[in-house]
């Protein structure tokens, strides 16, 4: 690779002070320089192969302007729009995201070690569990960290989440309003805040509707996948053939319940109503289009990026929870319970 | 942050040579050390907050073991499984992916500059256009680069793609086998190899089926989005009400054609057959389930990662194209053309 030109070389070519070149090269300060000058600097740097040697800079300033983002499953369509919000907001501040799509807990730990060894300025975790060793590690080592979409139980980090209690309340009251009482809940993983809080929210919402615990049924917790939604949905429907509606812990699980219904020869919504959670992309196109609790993916990402930037800049070390409000999106997977013969 | 411990401190605590610690800290060489020793080293490094100062190492070795990955649109479900294949293969070699989800060309250029300033060892482009200034830049500056899913016209970089000619041939021959002749093609962007080659493949497949250019219709090129599929689909169907089938340039465009059909009161497949391209996640669940040309997302990612690792290691500088074979996935969006009144 050609030896990188220096700030001074560029400044000499353009005929400005080297601090001006430095300002232009940093997207966060570029607006301080006139558009005309910025354009000339950028055109010269492109032709001269100027590259700020970020490794050298980071040794001097201890800042890399990289934020690590850990995602639990990039193939779950809920995460790409969250990531896009994070990236857009980081970019405005001249930061980039080092994204890692990590699977189980063991791999996560190695990935965080790798990220820290590359000196990221902070971490956004979309992977947080309720008791998360990675958060322990970050706190012990003073690594700025925030969680997005999920939160830990101990509340030691700032987080951006949705009000899960409200989410389940609007899902359940939609169904009870249609006349359902025998409602099943396919719960999510209980070691993750969303799975745990949605299960609790379901129970509280059923109690508020004066429906006894004998009437409803909660399935074992499932990972957030279509395959597990199918499996757990099948078991639930076989155990309780009297159910008329299912509240799924998320949309992938709801799509798995669709699979289960098809296998059992049940029609949705005629025989069984289904409500999802997240309003991930494309659930408006499935058959039947899914009624679901919408979370604000893009806003989750934007707020998480703002929180981590505030922490890494040191301008604000307070711990805050930002709780967004979910909303019900009515589509075609819910209807009044079918009258049975003899009723 | 606590001052990082050094290799020597860790080696002293564990009672091994510092080169052993170094081997354990690099996932690519960890297998050279016994499992027992590796476990002890990792447990000590975790408790001592050992962090290889990667910035210092990269100044010395000029290697960061980071590969930059540029994606054109992370919210298009075709890319997450490609990314997952890349990440899995990179991780085996101790590399991580610095992923950037970039939009239009101008932003891409800035992102590449930022990545290079952070000294990535190489780039995988899922964003390549047929004449791509980023590839010019990489070649001029000796930055290892490969393209995935798309290729540039000049063939200066290694690439992993699918055989687009075969893809269109199997789509068209499926439709002609059902009896269709008046087939429309909603083409993709012509400055991208997939859009260009699929359009050419469509024309060649129609010629091979002895269908004259008067019988079929090709729409203006569209970006790969559902919104544009709808818009261009509407225009195509209004211009040519005699069409009985549509071959869409990709699945998002095909889902947009579904939207257009609904607006025009046409049923799929009874009034109009639709074939997509990619078999992206969830198109088996849409209504009707989409018949489409499947590409091997995971394999694209794995092969691209292997190519870039070979180039960055310097063990192989030859330029190769890896062309995978697509296959037709039959679902419910295609059927024989409806007999019209009077036929």
PDB file of C-alpha atoms in Angstrom, chain A residues 71-73 76 79 108 125-130 132 135 146-152 157-162 164 189 191-195 224 250 300 321:
ATOM      1  CA  UNK A  71     -26.841  -8.661  17.719  1.00  0.00           C
ATOM      2  CA  UNK A  72     -28.318 -11.998  18.838  1.00  0.00           C
ATOM      3  CA  UNK A  73     -29.589 -13.042  15.406  1.00  0.00           C
ATOM      4  CA  UNK A  76     -34.432 -12.175  12.708  1.00  0.00           C
ATOM      5  CA  UNK A  79     -32.842  -6.397  14.158  1.00  0.00           C
ATOM      6  CA  UNK A 108     -20.546 -13.629  22.772  1.00  0.00           C
ATOM      7  CA  UNK A 125     -25.960  -4.788  23.344  1.00  0.00           C
ATOM      8  CA  UNK A 126     -29.066  -6.087  21.599  1.00  0.00           C
ATOM      9  CA  UNK A 127     -28.115  -9.408  23.177  1.00  0.00           C
ATOM     10  CA  UNK A 128     -28.570  -8.568  26.858  1.00  0.00           C
ATOM     11  CA  UNK A 129     -29.886 -11.255  29.186  1.00  0.00           C
ATOM     12  CA  UNK A 130     -31.450 -10.473  32.559  1.00  0.00           C
ATOM     13  CA  UNK A 132     -25.576 -10.797  31.768  1.00  0.00           C
ATOM     14  CA  UNK A 135     -22.479  -6.363  31.449  1.00  0.00           C
ATOM     15  CA  UNK A 146     -26.049   0.447  26.827  1.00  0.00           C
ATOM     16  CA  UNK A 147     -28.689  -2.154  26.007  1.00  0.00           C
ATOM     17  CA  UNK A 148     -31.301  -1.899  23.283  1.00  0.00           C
ATOM     18  CA  UNK A 149     -34.664  -3.684  23.065  1.00  0.00           C
ATOM     19  CA  UNK A 150     -33.767  -5.653  26.217  1.00  0.00           C
ATOM     20  CA  UNK A 151     -32.588  -4.670  29.700  1.00  0.00           C
ATOM     21  CA  UNK A 152     -30.833  -6.441  32.541  1.00  0.00           C
ATOM     22  CA  UNK A 157     -26.836   0.245  32.358  1.00  0.00           C
ATOM     23  CA  UNK A 158     -28.881   2.706  30.375  1.00  0.00           C
ATOM     24  CA  UNK A 159     -31.384   1.016  28.099  1.00  0.00           C
ATOM     25  CA  UNK A 160     -33.938   1.714  25.388  1.00  0.00           C
ATOM     26  CA  UNK A 161     -36.860  -0.675  25.543  1.00  0.00           C
ATOM     27  CA  UNK A 162     -40.603  -0.795  25.029  1.00  0.00           C
ATOM     28  CA  UNK A 164     -43.853  -4.674  27.664  1.00  0.00           C
ATOM     29  CA  UNK A 189     -37.176 -17.104  26.706  1.00  0.00           C
ATOM     30  CA  UNK A 191     -33.802 -15.280  30.849  1.00  0.00           C
ATOM     31  CA  UNK A 192     -34.411 -12.313  28.517  1.00  0.00           C
ATOM     32  CA  UNK A 193     -36.353  -9.275  29.670  1.00  0.00           C
ATOM     33  CA  UNK A 194     -38.755  -9.236  26.721  1.00  0.00           C
ATOM     34  CA  UNK A 195     -39.775 -12.873  27.242  1.00  0.00           C
ATOM     35  CA  UNK A 224     -37.558 -16.672  19.509  1.00  0.00           C
ATOM     36  CA  UNK A 250     -42.921 -12.356  19.098  1.00  0.00           C
ATOM     37  CA  UNK A 300     -34.877   2.060  19.380  1.00  0.00           C
ATOM     38  CA  UNK A 321     -34.144   3.857  30.885  1.00  0.00           C
TER      39      UNK A 321
END
